[in-house]
CSV table of C-alpha atoms in Angstrom, one decimal:
chain,number,residue,atom,x,y,z
A,1,MET,CA,43.4,91.0,173.5
A,2,LYS,CA,45.5,90.6,170.3
A,3,LYS,CA,44.8,94.1,169.3
A,4,THR,CA,45.9,95.5,172.7
A,5,THR,CA,49.1,93.4,172.5
A,6,SER,CA,49.9,94.6,168.9
A,7,ASN,CA,49.4,98.2,170.1
A,8,LEU,CA,51.9,97.7,172.9
A,9,PHE,CA,54.5,96.4,170.5
A,10,LEU,CA,53.8,99.3,168.2
A,11,LEU,CA,54.3,101.9,170.9
A,12,PRO,CA,58.2,101.7,171.1
A,13,TYR,CA,58.4,102.1,167.3
A,14,LEU,CA,56.1,105.2,167.3
A,15,LEU,CA,58.0,106.6,170.2
A,16,TRP,CA,61.4,106.1,168.3
A,17,ILE,CA,60.0,107.7,165.2
A,18,PHE,CA,58.7,110.7,167.1
A,19,LEU,CA,61.9,111.3,169.2
A,20,PHE,CA,64.5,110.6,166.6
A,21,VAL,CA,62.8,111.4,163.2
A,22,LEU,CA,59.8,113.7,163.6
A,23,ALA,CA,61.0,115.9,166.5
A,24,PRO,CA,64.5,116.7,165.0
A,25,VAL,CA,63.0,117.6,161.7
A,26,VAL,CA,60.4,119.9,163.3
A,27,MET,CA,63.2,121.5,165.3
A,28,ILE,CA,65.3,122.0,162.2
A,29,ILE,CA,62.4,123.6,160.3
A,30,TRP,CA,61.5,125.8,163.3
A,31,LYS,CA,65.1,127.0,163.9
A,32,SER,CA,65.5,127.9,160.1
A,33,PHE,CA,63.1,130.8,160.7
A,34,PHE,CA,65.5,132.5,163.2
A,35,ASN,CA,68.6,134.5,162.5
A,36,ILE,CA,71.8,134.6,164.5
A,37,GLU,CA,70.3,137.1,167.0
A,38,GLY,CA,67.3,134.8,167.7
A,39,GLN,CA,64.8,136.9,165.8
A,40,PHE,CA,62.0,135.4,163.7
A,41,THR,CA,62.7,136.1,160.0
A,42,LEU,CA,62.7,134.7,156.5
A,43,GLU,CA,66.2,136.1,155.9
A,44,ASN,CA,67.8,132.8,155.9
A,45,TYR,CA,65.8,131.5,153.0
A,46,GLN,CA,66.3,134.8,151.2
A,47,THR,CA,70.0,134.5,151.7
A,48,TYR,CA,70.1,130.9,150.5
A,49,PHE,CA,68.3,131.6,147.2
A,50,THR,CA,69.4,135.1,146.4
A,51,SER,CA,72.9,135.5,148.1
A,52,GLN,CA,75.6,137.4,146.2
A,53,ASN,CA,77.4,135.2,143.6
A,54,TRP,CA,74.8,132.5,144.2
A,55,THR,CA,77.1,130.9,146.8
A,56,TYR,CA,74.5,128.4,148.3
A,57,LEU,CA,73.0,127.5,145.0
A,58,LYS,CA,76.4,126.7,143.6
A,59,MET,CA,77.1,124.7,146.7
A,60,SER,CA,73.9,122.8,146.1
A,61,LEU,CA,74.8,122.1,142.6
A,62,ASN,CA,78.2,120.9,143.7
A,63,SER,CA,76.6,118.5,146.2
A,64,VAL,CA,74.3,117.0,143.6
A,65,LEU,CA,77.2,116.7,141.1
A,66,TYR,CA,79.5,114.9,143.5
A,67,ALA,CA,76.8,112.8,144.8
A,68,GLY,CA,75.7,111.9,141.3
A,69,ILE,CA,79.3,111.0,140.3
A,70,ILE,CA,79.7,108.8,143.4
A,71,THR,CA,76.4,107.1,142.7
A,72,VAL,CA,77.3,106.3,139.1
A,73,VAL,CA,80.7,105.0,140.0
A,74,THR,CA,79.4,102.8,142.7
A,75,LEU,CA,76.6,101.5,140.4
A,76,LEU,CA,79.0,100.7,137.6
A,77,ILE,CA,81.2,98.7,140.0
A,78,SER,CA,78.4,97.2,142.2
A,79,TYR,CA,76.1,95.7,139.5
A,80,PRO,CA,78.6,93.5,137.8
A,81,THR,CA,80.1,92.6,141.3
A,82,ALA,CA,76.7,91.7,142.7
A,83,PHE,CA,75.8,89.7,139.5
A,84,PHE,CA,79.1,87.8,139.7
A,85,LEU,CA,78.6,87.0,143.4
A,86,THR,CA,75.3,85.4,142.7
A,87,GLN,CA,77.2,82.9,140.5
A,88,LEU,CA,79.6,81.8,143.1
A,89,LYS,CA,79.3,78.7,145.3
A,90,HIS,CA,80.0,80.4,148.6
A,91,LYS,CA,78.3,83.7,147.7
A,92,GLN,CA,77.3,84.6,151.3
A,93,LEU,CA,80.8,84.3,152.5
A,94,TRP,CA,82.1,86.6,149.7
A,95,LEU,CA,79.2,89.0,150.4
A,96,MET,CA,80.2,89.1,154.1
A,97,LEU,CA,83.8,89.9,153.1
A,98,ILE,CA,82.5,92.9,151.1
A,99,VAL,CA,80.2,94.1,153.9
A,100,LEU,CA,83.0,93.6,156.5
A,101,PRO,CA,84.7,97.1,155.9
A,102,THR,CA,81.4,98.8,157.0
A,103,TRP,CA,82.1,97.6,160.6
A,104,ILE,CA,85.2,99.8,160.6
A,105,ASN,CA,84.8,103.3,161.8
A,106,LEU,CA,84.6,105.9,159.0
A,107,LEU,CA,87.2,108.1,160.6
A,108,LEU,CA,89.7,105.2,160.7
A,109,LYS,CA,89.2,104.4,157.0
A,110,ALA,CA,89.6,108.1,156.1
A,111,TYR,CA,93.0,108.2,158.0
A,112,ALA,CA,94.0,105.0,156.3
A,113,PHE,CA,93.5,106.6,152.9
A,114,ILE,CA,95.4,109.7,154.0
A,115,GLY,CA,98.4,107.5,154.6
A,116,ILE,CA,97.8,105.7,151.2
A,117,PHE,CA,97.4,108.9,149.1
A,118,GLY,CA,99.8,111.1,151.0
A,119,GLN,CA,103.1,112.5,149.6
A,120,ASN,CA,104.9,109.7,151.4
A,121,GLY,CA,102.2,107.2,151.0
A,122,SER,CA,102.4,103.8,149.4
A,123,ILE,CA,101.1,105.0,146.0
A,124,ASN,CA,103.6,107.7,145.7
A,125,GLN,CA,106.3,105.4,146.9
A,126,PHE,CA,105.4,103.0,144.1
A,127,LEU,CA,105.3,105.9,141.6
A,128,THR,CA,108.8,107.0,142.7
A,129,PHE,CA,110.0,103.4,142.4
A,130,ILE,CA,108.9,103.1,138.7
A,131,GLY,CA,110.4,106.6,137.9
A,132,VAL,CA,107.3,108.6,137.6
A,133,GLY,CA,107.8,110.6,140.9
A,134,PRO,CA,105.4,111.6,143.6
A,135,GLN,CA,102.1,113.1,142.6
A,136,GLN,CA,99.5,115.2,144.4
A,137,ILE,CA,96.8,112.6,144.9
A,138,LEU,CA,95.4,113.6,148.3
A,139,PHE,CA,93.2,116.8,148.5
A,140,THR,CA,91.9,116.4,145.0
A,141,ASP,CA,88.5,115.6,143.5
A,142,PHE,CA,89.8,112.2,142.4
A,143,SER,CA,90.8,111.2,146.0
A,144,PHE,CA,87.5,112.4,147.4
A,145,ILE,CA,85.4,110.6,144.8
A,146,PHE,CA,87.5,107.4,145.1
A,147,VAL,CA,87.3,107.2,148.9
A,148,ALA,CA,83.6,108.1,149.0
A,149,SER,CA,82.8,105.5,146.4
A,150,TYR,CA,84.8,102.9,148.2
A,151,ILE,CA,82.9,103.6,151.4
A,152,GLU,CA,79.5,103.6,149.7
A,153,LEU,CA,80.1,100.4,147.6
A,154,PRO,CA,78.6,97.9,150.1
A,155,PHE,CA,75.4,99.9,150.4
A,156,MET,CA,75.0,99.7,146.6
A,157,ILE,CA,76.0,96.0,146.3
A,158,LEU,CA,73.7,94.6,149.0
A,159,PRO,CA,70.2,95.6,147.5
A,160,ILE,CA,71.3,94.6,144.0
A,161,PHE,CA,72.7,91.3,145.2
A,162,ASN,CA,69.5,90.5,147.2
A,163,VAL,CA,67.3,91.2,144.2
A,164,LEU,CA,69.5,89.2,141.7
A,165,ASP,CA,69.8,86.3,144.2
A,166,ASP,CA,66.0,86.1,144.4
A,167,LEU,CA,65.4,86.0,140.7
A,168,ASP,CA,63.6,82.8,139.5
A,169,PRO,CA,66.0,80.8,137.4
A,170,ASN,CA,63.0,79.6,135.4
A,171,LEU,CA,62.5,83.0,134.0
A,172,ILE,CA,66.1,83.0,132.7
A,173,ASN,CA,65.7,79.5,131.3
A,174,ALA,CA,62.5,80.5,129.6
A,175,SER,CA,64.3,83.4,127.9
A,176,TYR,CA,67.0,81.0,126.5
A,177,ASP,CA,64.3,78.5,125.4
A,178,LEU,CA,62.6,81.3,123.4
A,179,GLY,CA,65.9,82.0,121.6
A,180,ALA,CA,67.3,84.9,123.4
A,181,ASN,CA,71.1,85.0,123.9
A,182,ARG,CA,72.9,86.0,127.1
A,183,TRP,CA,72.9,89.7,126.3
A,184,GLU,CA,69.2,89.8,125.3
A,185,THR,CA,68.3,87.8,128.5
A,186,PHE,CA,70.2,90.3,130.6
A,187,ARG,CA,68.7,93.4,128.9
A,188,ARG,CA,65.1,92.1,128.7
A,189,VAL,CA,64.8,89.9,131.8
A,190,VAL,CA,67.5,90.2,134.4
A,191,PHE,CA,68.0,94.0,134.4
A,192,PRO,CA,64.3,95.0,134.4
A,193,LEU,CA,63.6,92.6,137.3
A,194,SER,CA,66.6,94.0,139.3
A,195,LEU,CA,65.6,97.6,139.0
A,196,ASN,CA,64.1,97.6,142.5
A,197,GLY,CA,67.6,96.7,143.9
A,198,VAL,CA,69.1,99.5,141.8
A,199,ARG,CA,66.7,102.0,143.0
A,200,SER,CA,67.3,101.1,146.6
A,201,GLY,CA,71.1,101.2,146.0
A,202,VAL,CA,70.9,104.7,144.4
A,203,GLN,CA,68.9,105.9,147.4
A,204,SER,CA,71.3,104.4,149.9
A,205,VAL,CA,74.3,106.0,148.1
A,206,PHE,CA,73.0,109.3,146.6
A,207,ILE,CA,71.2,110.6,149.7
A,208,PRO,CA,74.1,110.2,152.2
A,209,SER,CA,76.5,111.5,149.6
A,210,LEU,CA,74.6,114.8,149.5
A,211,SER,CA,75.6,115.5,153.0
A,212,LEU,CA,79.2,114.3,153.3
A,213,PHE,CA,81.4,116.6,155.3
A,214,MET,CA,84.1,114.6,157.1
A,215,LEU,CA,85.6,113.3,153.8
A,216,THR,CA,85.4,116.7,152.2
A,217,ARG,CA,87.8,118.0,154.9
A,218,LEU,CA,90.1,115.0,155.5
A,219,ILE,CA,90.3,113.7,151.9
A,220,GLY,CA,89.2,116.7,149.8
A,221,GLY,CA,91.1,119.2,151.9
A,222,ASN,CA,88.2,121.6,151.7
A,223,ARG,CA,88.5,121.8,148.0
A,224,VAL,CA,85.2,119.9,147.8
A,225,ILE,CA,82.5,122.1,149.2
A,226,THR,CA,79.1,120.5,149.8
A,227,LEU,CA,75.9,121.2,151.8
A,228,GLY,CA,77.2,119.0,154.6
A,229,THR,CA,80.3,121.1,154.8
A,230,ALA,CA,78.3,124.3,155.0
A,231,ILE,CA,76.0,122.8,157.7
A,232,GLU,CA,79.0,121.8,159.8
A,233,GLN,CA,80.6,125.3,159.4
A,234,HIS,CA,77.4,127.2,160.4
A,235,PHE,CA,76.7,124.9,163.5
A,236,LEU,CA,80.3,124.6,164.8
A,237,THR,CA,82.2,127.6,163.5
A,238,THR,CA,79.9,130.6,162.9
A,239,GLN,CA,77.3,129.5,165.4
A,240,ASN,CA,74.6,130.6,162.9
A,241,TRP,CA,72.2,127.7,163.6
A,242,GLY,CA,69.4,129.4,161.7
A,243,MET,CA,71.3,129.3,158.4
A,244,GLY,CA,72.6,125.9,159.1
A,245,SER,CA,69.1,124.6,159.7
A,246,THR,CA,67.9,126.4,156.5
A,247,ILE,CA,70.5,124.3,154.6
A,248,GLY,CA,69.4,121.3,156.4
A,249,VAL,CA,65.8,121.9,155.4
A,250,VAL,CA,66.9,122.2,151.8
A,251,LEU,CA,68.8,119.0,152.2
A,252,ILE,CA,65.8,117.2,153.6
A,253,VAL,CA,63.7,118.4,150.6
A,254,ALA,CA,66.3,117.2,148.2
A,255,MET,CA,66.4,113.8,149.9
A,256,LEU,CA,62.6,113.5,149.7
A,257,PHE,CA,62.7,114.4,146.1
A,258,THR,CA,65.4,111.8,145.5
A,259,MET,CA,63.2,109.1,147.2
A,260,TRP,CA,60.2,110.2,145.1
A,261,ALA,CA,62.2,110.2,141.9
A,262,THR,CA,63.6,106.7,142.4
A,263,LYS,CA,60.5,105.0,143.8
A,264,GLU,CA,58.9,102.2,142.0
A,265,ARG,CA,56.1,103.2,139.6
A,266,ARG,CA,53.6,100.6,138.5
A,267,GLY,CA,52.0,100.9,135.1
A,268,ARG,CA,48.2,100.8,134.8
């Protein structure tokens, strides 16, 4: 009876996985083997890997580069922030305030930054007030990386905070008792034990950053070209769904590789 009940509870989960994970992936892979005329071909993959001027491979390198920069920036900010939060008295309240911006629609946040970074935005008004004059901040690599890092920050902070918050204080006290100072304790005890949170944070930030497309248009002004931008263009503009699906397949493979590269590896 218990086994039958557990199987019934498992059914909605399996149905969800099939309809919204497996089926879309299979459809993308299948569609990648058809050209714009609907003919079965390997031309899309050939174009991706051998196109003139290596267009798609350069685009892939750009995507990895920008995603890597965003991940490094968020990690450098998130780890000290998460560590500091664990020392506070009302840490859950402060954590909620950090997570709160994720409840706001991404499009609204993007338009807010357009107003902040624009020629008549608050930053340029301040620069004009101090005598520097207005600068081109919007539609630059800096603005894109800044906004993307800001949006991804909570997804890096949360897993690191959870791991740090669960650390056994006795391990840290034992390190001090054995003569280690604060830096040695952090380097040899705290950081190694928090690597699972770092890995989860890297996955949560790097993988979505590979496929950003809305921010590349609104904040980057199409100066930042990523695989997400190319997929959007092929599906919505050129109507070449086969090529868009091919890029999607490459993106899925890149995401799976990222998950494999950042997974926990236990020594023998």
